[in-house]
Coordinates of C-alpha atoms in Angstrom, one line a residue:
X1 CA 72.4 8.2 32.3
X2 CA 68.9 8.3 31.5
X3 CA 67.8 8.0 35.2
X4 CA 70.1 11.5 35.7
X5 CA 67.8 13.0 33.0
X6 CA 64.8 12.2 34.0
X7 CA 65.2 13.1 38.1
X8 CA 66.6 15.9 36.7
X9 CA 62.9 16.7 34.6
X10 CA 61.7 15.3 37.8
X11 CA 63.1 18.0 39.9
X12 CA 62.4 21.0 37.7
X13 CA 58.6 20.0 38.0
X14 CA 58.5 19.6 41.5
X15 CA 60.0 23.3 41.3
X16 CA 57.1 24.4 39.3
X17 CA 54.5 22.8 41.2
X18 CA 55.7 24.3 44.8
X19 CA 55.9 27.6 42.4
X20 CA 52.3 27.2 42.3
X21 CA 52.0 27.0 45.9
X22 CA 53.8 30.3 46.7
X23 CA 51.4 31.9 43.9
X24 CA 48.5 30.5 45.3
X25 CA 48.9 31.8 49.2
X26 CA 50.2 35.3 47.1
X27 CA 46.6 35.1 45.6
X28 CA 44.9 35.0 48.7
X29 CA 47.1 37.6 49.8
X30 CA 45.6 39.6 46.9
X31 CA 42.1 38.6 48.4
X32 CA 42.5 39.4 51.3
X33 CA 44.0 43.3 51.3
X34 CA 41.2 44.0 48.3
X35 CA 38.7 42.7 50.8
X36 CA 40.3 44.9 53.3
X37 CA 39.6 48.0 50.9
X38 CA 36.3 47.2 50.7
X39 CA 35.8 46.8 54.1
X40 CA 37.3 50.3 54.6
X41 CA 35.4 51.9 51.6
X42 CA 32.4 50.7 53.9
X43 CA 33.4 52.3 56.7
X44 CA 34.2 55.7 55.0
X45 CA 30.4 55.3 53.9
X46 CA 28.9 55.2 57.3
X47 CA 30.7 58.1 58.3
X48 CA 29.9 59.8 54.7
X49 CA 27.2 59.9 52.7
X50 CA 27.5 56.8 50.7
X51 CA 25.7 55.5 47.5
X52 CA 23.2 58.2 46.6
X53 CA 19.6 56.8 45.5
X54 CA 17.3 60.1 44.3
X55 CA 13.3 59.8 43.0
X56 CA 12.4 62.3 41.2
X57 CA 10.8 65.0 42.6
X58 CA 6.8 64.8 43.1
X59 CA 3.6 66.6 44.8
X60 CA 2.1 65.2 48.1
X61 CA -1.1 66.6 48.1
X62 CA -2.0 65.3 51.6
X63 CA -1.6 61.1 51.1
X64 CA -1.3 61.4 47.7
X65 CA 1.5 61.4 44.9
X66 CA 1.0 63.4 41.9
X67 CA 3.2 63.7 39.0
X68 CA 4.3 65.9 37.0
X69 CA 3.8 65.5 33.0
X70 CA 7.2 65.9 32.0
X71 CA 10.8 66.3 34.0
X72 CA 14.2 66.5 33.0
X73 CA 16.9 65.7 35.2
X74 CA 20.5 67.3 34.5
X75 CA 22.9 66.8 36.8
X76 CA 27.0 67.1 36.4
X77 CA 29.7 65.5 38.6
X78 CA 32.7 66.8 40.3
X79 CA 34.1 63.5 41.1
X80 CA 37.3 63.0 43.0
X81 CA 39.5 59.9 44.4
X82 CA 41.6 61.7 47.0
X83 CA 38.9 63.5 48.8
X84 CA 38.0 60.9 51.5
X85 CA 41.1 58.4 52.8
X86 CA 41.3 55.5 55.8
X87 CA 44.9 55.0 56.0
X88 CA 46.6 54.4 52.2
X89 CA 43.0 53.6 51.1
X90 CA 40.9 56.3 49.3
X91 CA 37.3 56.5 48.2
X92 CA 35.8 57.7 45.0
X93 CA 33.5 61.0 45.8
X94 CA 31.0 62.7 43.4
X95 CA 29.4 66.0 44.0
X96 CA 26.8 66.1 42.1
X97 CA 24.8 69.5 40.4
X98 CA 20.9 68.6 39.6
X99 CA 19.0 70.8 37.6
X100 CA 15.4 69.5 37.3
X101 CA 12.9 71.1 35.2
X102 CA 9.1 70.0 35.6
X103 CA 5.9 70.7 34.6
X104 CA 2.4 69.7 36.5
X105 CA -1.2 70.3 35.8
X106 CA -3.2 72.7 37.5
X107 CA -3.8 71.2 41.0
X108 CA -7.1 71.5 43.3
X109 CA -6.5 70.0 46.7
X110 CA -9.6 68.4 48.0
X111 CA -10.7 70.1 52.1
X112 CA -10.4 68.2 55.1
X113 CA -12.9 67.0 57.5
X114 CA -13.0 70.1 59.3
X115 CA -12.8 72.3 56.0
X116 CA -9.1 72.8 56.2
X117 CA -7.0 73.1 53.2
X118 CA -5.1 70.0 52.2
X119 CA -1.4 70.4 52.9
X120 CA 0.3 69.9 49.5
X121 CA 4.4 70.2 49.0
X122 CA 6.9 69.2 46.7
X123 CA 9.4 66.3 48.0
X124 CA 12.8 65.8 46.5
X125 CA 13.6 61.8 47.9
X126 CA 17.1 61.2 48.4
X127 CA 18.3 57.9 50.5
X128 CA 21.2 59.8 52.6
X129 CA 20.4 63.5 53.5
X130 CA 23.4 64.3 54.5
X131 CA 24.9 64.6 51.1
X132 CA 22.0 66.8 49.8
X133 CA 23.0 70.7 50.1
X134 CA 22.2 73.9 48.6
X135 CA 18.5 72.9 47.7
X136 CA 16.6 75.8 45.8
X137 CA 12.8 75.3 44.5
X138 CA 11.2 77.4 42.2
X139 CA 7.5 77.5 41.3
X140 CA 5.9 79.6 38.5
X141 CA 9.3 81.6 38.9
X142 CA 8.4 81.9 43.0
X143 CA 11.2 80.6 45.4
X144 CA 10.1 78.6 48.2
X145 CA 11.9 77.7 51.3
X146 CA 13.1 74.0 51.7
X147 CA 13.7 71.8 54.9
X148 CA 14.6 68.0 55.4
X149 CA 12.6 65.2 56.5
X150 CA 14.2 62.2 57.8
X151 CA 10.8 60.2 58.5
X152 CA 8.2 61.3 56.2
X153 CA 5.7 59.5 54.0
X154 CA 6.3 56.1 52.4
X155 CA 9.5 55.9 54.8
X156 CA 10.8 57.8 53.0
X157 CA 13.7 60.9 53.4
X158 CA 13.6 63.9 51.3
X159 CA 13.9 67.7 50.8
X160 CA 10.4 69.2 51.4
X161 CA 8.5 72.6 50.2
X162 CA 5.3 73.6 51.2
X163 CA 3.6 75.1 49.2
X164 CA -0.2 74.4 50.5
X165 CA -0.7 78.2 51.6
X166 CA -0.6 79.9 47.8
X167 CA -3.6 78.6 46.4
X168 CA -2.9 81.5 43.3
X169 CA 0.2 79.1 42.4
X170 CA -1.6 75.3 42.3
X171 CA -5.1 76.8 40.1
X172 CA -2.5 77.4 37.2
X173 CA -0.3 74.6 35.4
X174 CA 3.0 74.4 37.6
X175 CA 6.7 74.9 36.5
X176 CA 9.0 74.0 39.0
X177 CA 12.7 74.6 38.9
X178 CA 14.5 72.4 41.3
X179 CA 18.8 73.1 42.1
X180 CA 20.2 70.9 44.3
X181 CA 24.1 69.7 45.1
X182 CA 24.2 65.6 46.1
X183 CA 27.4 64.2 47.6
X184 CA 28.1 60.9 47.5
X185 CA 30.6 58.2 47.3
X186 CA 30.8 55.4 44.3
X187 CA 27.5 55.9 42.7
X188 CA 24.4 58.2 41.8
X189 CA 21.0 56.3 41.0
X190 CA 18.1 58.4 39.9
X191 CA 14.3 56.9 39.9
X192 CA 12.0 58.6 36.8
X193 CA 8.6 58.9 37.4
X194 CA 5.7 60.7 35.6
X195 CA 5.5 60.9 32.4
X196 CA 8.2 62.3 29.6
X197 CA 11.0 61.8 32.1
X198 CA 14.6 62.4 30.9
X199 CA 17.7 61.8 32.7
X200 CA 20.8 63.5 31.4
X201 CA 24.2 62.8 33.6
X202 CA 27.9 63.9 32.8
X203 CA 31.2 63.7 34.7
X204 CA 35.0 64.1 34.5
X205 CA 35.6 61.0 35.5
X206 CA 36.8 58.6 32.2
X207 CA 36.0 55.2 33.6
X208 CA 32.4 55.2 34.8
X209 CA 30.4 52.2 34.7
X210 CA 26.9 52.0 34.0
X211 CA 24.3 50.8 36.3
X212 CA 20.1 50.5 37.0
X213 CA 17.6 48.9 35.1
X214 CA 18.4 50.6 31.8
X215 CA 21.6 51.2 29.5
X216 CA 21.9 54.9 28.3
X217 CA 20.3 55.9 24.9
X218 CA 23.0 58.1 24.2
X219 CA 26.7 58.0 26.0
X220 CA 30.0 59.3 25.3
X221 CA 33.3 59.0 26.8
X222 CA 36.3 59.6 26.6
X223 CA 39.2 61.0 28.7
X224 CA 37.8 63.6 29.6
X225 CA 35.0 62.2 31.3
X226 CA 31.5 61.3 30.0
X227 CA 28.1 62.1 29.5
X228 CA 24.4 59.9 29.3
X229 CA 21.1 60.3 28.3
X230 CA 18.1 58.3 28.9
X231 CA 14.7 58.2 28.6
X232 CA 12.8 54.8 29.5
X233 CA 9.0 55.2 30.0
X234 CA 8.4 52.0 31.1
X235 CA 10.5 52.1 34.3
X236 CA 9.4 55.8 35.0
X237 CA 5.4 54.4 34.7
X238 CA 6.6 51.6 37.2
X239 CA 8.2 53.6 39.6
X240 CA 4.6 55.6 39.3
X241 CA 2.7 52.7 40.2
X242 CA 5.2 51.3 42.8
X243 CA 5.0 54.9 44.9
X244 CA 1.2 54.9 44.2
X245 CA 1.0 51.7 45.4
X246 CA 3.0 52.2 48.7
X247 CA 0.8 55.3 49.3
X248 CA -2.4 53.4 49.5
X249 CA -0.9 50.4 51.2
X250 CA -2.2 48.1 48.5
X251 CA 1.1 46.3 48.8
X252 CA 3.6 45.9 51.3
X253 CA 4.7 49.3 52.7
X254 CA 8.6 48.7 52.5
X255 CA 10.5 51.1 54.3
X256 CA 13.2 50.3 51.4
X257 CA 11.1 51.7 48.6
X258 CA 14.8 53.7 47.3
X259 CA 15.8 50.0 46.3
X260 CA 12.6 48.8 45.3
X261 CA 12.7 51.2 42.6
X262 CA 14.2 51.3 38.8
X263 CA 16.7 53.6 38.5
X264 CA 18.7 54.9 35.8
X265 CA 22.5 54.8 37.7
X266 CA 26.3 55.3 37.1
X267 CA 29.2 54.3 39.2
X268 CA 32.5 56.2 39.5
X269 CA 35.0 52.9 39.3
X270 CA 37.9 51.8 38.7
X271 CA 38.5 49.8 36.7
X272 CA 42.4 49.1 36.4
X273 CA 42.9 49.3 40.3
X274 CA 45.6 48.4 42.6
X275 CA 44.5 44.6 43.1
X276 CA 42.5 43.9 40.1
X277 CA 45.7 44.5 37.8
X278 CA 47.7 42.4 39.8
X279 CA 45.2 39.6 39.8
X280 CA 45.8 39.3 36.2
X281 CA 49.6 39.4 36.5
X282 CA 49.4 36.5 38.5
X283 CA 47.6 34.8 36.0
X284 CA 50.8 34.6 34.1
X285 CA 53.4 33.8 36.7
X286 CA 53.6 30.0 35.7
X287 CA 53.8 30.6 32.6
X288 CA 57.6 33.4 33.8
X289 CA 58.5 30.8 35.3
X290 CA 58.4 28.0 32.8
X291 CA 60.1 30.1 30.5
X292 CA 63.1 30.9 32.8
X293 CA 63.5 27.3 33.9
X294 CA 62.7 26.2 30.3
X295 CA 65.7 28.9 28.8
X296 CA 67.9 27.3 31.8
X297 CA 67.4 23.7 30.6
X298 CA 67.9 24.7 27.3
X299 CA 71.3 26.2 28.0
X300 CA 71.9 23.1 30.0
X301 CA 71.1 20.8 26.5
X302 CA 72.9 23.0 24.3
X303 CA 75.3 24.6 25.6
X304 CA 76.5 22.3 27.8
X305 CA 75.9 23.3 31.3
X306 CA 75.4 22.2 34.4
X307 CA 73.0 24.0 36.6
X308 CA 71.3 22.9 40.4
X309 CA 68.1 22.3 41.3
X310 CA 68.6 24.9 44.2
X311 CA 70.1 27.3 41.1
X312 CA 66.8 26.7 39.7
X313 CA 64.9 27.4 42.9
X314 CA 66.7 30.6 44.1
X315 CA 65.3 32.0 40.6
X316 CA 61.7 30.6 41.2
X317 CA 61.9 32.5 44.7
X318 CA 62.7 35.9 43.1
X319 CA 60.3 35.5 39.9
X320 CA 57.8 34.9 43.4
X321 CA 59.4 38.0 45.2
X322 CA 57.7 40.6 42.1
X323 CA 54.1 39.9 42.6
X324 CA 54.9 40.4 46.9
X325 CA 56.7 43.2 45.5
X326 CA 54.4 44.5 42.8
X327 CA 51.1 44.1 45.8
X328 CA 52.9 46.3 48.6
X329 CA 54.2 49.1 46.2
X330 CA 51.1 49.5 44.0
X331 CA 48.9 49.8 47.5
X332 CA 51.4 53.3 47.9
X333 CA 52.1 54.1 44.5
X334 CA 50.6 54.5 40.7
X335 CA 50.4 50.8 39.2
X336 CA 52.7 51.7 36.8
X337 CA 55.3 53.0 38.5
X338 CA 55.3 49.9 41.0
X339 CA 55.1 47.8 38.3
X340 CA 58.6 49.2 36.5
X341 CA 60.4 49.1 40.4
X342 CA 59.9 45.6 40.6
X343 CA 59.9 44.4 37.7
X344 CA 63.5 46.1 37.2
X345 CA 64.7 44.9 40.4
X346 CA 63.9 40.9 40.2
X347 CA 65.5 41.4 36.5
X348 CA 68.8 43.0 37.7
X349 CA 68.7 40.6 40.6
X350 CA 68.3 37.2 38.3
X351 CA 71.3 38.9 35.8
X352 CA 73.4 39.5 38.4
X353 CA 72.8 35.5 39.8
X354 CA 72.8 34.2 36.1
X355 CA 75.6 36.2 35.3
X356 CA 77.8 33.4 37.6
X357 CA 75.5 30.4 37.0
X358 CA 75.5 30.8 32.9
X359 CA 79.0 31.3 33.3
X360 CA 79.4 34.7 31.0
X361 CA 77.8 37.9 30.2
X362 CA 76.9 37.6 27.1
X363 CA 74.0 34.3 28.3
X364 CA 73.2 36.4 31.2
X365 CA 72.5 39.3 29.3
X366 CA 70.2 37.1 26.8
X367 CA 68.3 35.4 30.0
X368 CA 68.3 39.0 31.1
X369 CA 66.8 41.0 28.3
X370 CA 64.9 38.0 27.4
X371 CA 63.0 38.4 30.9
X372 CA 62.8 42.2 30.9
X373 CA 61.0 41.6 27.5
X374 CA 58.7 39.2 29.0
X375 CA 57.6 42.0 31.8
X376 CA 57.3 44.8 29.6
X377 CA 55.4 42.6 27.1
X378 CA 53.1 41.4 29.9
X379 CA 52.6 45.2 31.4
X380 CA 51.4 45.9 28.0
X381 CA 48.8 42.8 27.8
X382 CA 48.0 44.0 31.4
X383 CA 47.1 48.0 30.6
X384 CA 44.9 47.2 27.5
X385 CA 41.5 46.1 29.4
X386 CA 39.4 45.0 26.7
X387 CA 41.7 43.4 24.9
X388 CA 44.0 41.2 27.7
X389 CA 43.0 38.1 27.0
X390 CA 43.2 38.4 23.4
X391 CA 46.7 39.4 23.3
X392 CA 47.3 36.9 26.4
X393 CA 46.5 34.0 24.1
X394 CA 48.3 35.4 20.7
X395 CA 51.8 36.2 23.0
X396 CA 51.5 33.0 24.7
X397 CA 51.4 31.3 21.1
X398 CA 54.3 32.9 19.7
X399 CA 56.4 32.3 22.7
X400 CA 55.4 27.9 21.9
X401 CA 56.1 28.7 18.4
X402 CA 59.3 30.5 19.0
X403 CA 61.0 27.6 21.5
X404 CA 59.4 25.0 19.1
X405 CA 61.4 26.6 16.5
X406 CA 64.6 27.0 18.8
X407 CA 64.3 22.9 20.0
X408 CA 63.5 21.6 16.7
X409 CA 66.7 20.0 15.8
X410 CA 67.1 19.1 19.3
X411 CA 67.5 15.3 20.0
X412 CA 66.1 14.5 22.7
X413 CA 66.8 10.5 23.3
X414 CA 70.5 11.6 22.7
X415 CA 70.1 13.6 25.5
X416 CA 68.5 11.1 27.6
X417 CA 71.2 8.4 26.8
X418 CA 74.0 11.2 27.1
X419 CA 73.6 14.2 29.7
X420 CA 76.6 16.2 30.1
X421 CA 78.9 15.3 33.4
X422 CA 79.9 18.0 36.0
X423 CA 83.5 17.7 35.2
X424 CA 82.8 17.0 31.8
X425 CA 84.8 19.5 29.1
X426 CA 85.1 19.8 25.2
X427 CA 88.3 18.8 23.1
X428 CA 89.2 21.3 20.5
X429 CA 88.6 19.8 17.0
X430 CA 92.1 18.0 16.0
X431 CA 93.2 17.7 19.5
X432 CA 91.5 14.4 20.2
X433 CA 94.6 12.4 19.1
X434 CA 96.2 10.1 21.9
X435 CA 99.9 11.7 23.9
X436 CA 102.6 9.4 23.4

C-alpha cells in the first residue's frame, strides 16, 4: 500500500519536472520573438531616423568653437507608437519641438592670411539629419537661412548658418533664437555646453525612462505624460573641453564625438510590453501548476478519489497551453485583453475535464473558481510594476498558509498505509452489519 502511495507522489513529480521542461523551451520562445522585435525595431531605424543625439548649438569662427554664456533648451514631444510598423511590430516615434534661447559675447573674428574675413556660423549638431526639419535661426532678432552639413568639422553633422558677412551683428553681444523640429525613434539625448546651460524636456508619453549622464533636477509624471528639467554644469564644461579638444586635435579626433559626449537623455519605453509581462507570468507557472495537482491530490486524500497520472498530465498540458496562448495573442492584441481570452479559455477547458474527473459540479466548480482566482490574482501582481515582487512573495505565502491550514488534520502515514482502491466505495453508517 505504501509502495502505491509513494509511485503515485513519484509520478506527480515527474509531471512537474517535465512541466518545467515545456516552460522552459516556452521561455526561449519568449526570447526569441522579443529578440525578433528588436531586431525589427533595428531595421525600422535604418530606414528612419533612429536615436537622436543633439549638442547644443555653438559658433565656428573658422577652427574654432565658441560658446555661448548661457542657453536654454526647451523642447516638447509628440510621441507616437503606431506611426512606424514592420509587420505586427511597431516602433515608438517622437517628434520633437526645440526652442533654444542663447546668448554670446560680442565676437571679433581674427583675418586670414590673405586678409579675408574669417568665416564664422552657427552649427546645430544632430547625429541623424534626416529627422531634423523646419530649422529657423534668429540673431539679434535677424533671420538667417539654414542648410545641412553631413561632413563638416569634428566629423560632425549639423544644421549650419552663416553668418560671417554681417560684421554689424558679431561687434554686439549675440541673442540667437534657434526653432527646430527633430524626429526620432526611442530616444532624444541632448549634450549642454557653455556655460548656464538648461535643458527643459516634456512629452505625452506616461512611461519615459530617463537616460545620460545625469538624473533630472526636477521631473513630473503622470498619465498624461511628463516633463524634466536639468541643469548640470559639470557635464556642460566637459562637453566644452571634449569639443575644444577635438578641434585642436590635442586628443584623438573621433568621428563618434555624438557618443563621446554627456548628455542629458530620455527614452520613450515601454515598460509593461508584450514579452516583458509574460516573462513574469511565466515566473509563476510552477507554482499554477503545483497548486492544481496539489488541489487534485487533496481531493484524492480526502474525498476519496481516484485520479490518473495521464488525468494529471492532460491538465499540466493546458495550464502549458495559456502562456503559448497568452505570447501569440498579446503580439496582436492589448496585454490585457489576451490575457482575459486565455486565461478564460484554459479555465473553462480544465472545468469542463474536471467536471467528469472530480465526478460532480460542485468540485469542479471549486477547482474551477479556485483557478480563475489564481489568474486574476496573478494579472493583478503582473500590472502593478513596482510592486510585483512584493505582492508575488505575500500571495505566494498565504496560498502555503491557506493549504497548511486545509491539511493540518490530515494524516499522512494513514494514508501511506491506506490509499483508497479503484473499486473501493463507502458503507453508509449502520449498514456495515453482515446479510444473513
Amino acid at each position: 500500500m505504501q509502495k502505491t502511495f509513494t509511485i503515485k507522489l513519484f509520478i506527480i513529480g515527474t509531471l512537474c519536472f517535465l512541466f518545467g521542461l515545456g516552460m522552459v523551451f516556452i521561455n526561449s520562445l519568449v526570447y526569441e520573438r522579443s529578440n525578433y522585435h528588436q531586431s525589427v525595431m533595428e531595421e525600422i531605424k535604418t530606414m528612419h531616423a533612429g536615436d537622436q543625439f543633439m549638442i547644443a548649438p555653438f559658433l565656428l569662427v573658422g577652427d574654432a568653437p565658441i560658446f555661448a554664456q548661457s542657453s536654454n533648451i526647451a523642447g516638447t514631444s509628440d510621441v507616437q507608437d503606431d506611426k512606424y510598423r514592420r509587420g505586427i511590430y511597431h516602433a515608438i516615434s517622437h517628434q520633437s519641438s526645440l526652442d533654444i534661447s542663447q546668448k554670446y559675447q560680442p565676437i571679433t573674428p581674427p583675418k586670414t592670411e590673405g586678409n579675408d574675413a574669417t568665416p564664422v556660423s552657427l552649427i546645430i549638431p544632430i547625429s541623424d539629419l534626416r529627422g531634423a526639419s523646419n530649422a529657423k535661426i534668429t540673431i539679434n532678432g535677424k533671420e538667417y537661412p539654414t542648410k545641412f552639413n553631413t561632413q563638416g568639422k569634428y566629423y560632425l553633422s549639423y544644421i549650419e548658418a552663416i553668418i560671417a558677412d554681417d560684421a554689424h551683428t558679431l561687434d554686439k553681444p549675440l541673442n540667437i533664437r534657434t526653432n527646430l523640429n527633430v524626429l526620432g525613434i526611442d530616444s532624444l539625448h541632448i549634450a549642454p555646453t557653455g556655460d548656464n546651460a538648461k535643458v527643459s524636456l516634456a512629452g505625452n508619453w506616461a512611461e519615459p525612462k530617463f537616460l545620460g549622464d545625469a538624473l533630472p533636477n526636477n521631473k513630473r509624471i503622470d498619465a498624461t505624460g511628463f516633463s524634466a528639467d536639468w541643469q548640470n554644469d559639470f557635464l556642460a564644461t566637459a562637453n566644452t573641453q571634449a569639443i575644444i579638444s577635438a578641434s585642436e586635435c590635442k586628443s584623438e579626433c573621433s568621428p563618434n564625438l555624438h557618443n563621446n559626449l554627456n548628455h542629458l537623455a530620455v527614452a520613450f519605453v515601454n515598460t509593461t510590453d508584450t514579452y516583458t509581462l509574460t516573462d513574469r507570468a511565466i515566473k509563476y507557472a510552477l507554482l499554477f501548476l503545483v497548486i492544481s495537482f496539489g488541489t487534485f491530490f487533496l481531493f484524492e486524500t480526502m474525498k476519496k478519489l481516484r485520479i490518473h497520472p495521464l488525468q494529471y498530465g492532460l491538465v499540466a498540458s493546458a495550464l502549458l497551453i495559456f502562456y503559448v496562448l497568452l505570447l501569440s495573442l498579446a503580439e496582436h492584441i492589448a496585454f490585457y485583453a489576451a490575457y482575459g481570452i486565455a486565461a478564460g479559455a484554459c479555465a473553462l477547458l480544465i472545468g469542463f475535464y474536471t467536471y467528469y474527473v472530480l465526478d460532480g459540479a460542485k468540485r469542479s466548480g471549486t477547482f474551477t473558481l479556485l483557478l480563475s482566482s489564481l489568474y486574476a490574482g496573478f494579472y493583478f501582481i503582473l500590472s502593478i510594476d513596482e510592486l510585483n515582487l512584493l505582492l508575488g512573495a505575500v500571495f505566494c505565502f498565504l496560498l502555503l498558509a491557506a493549504v497548511m491550514f486545509i491539511t493540518r488534520k490530515v494524516n499522512w502515514y494513514a494514508l501511506e498505509l491506506n490509499p483508497m482502491k479503484p473499486n473501493q466505495t463507502h458503507q453508509p453508517e449502520g449498514d456495515n452489519h453482515a446479510n444473513p
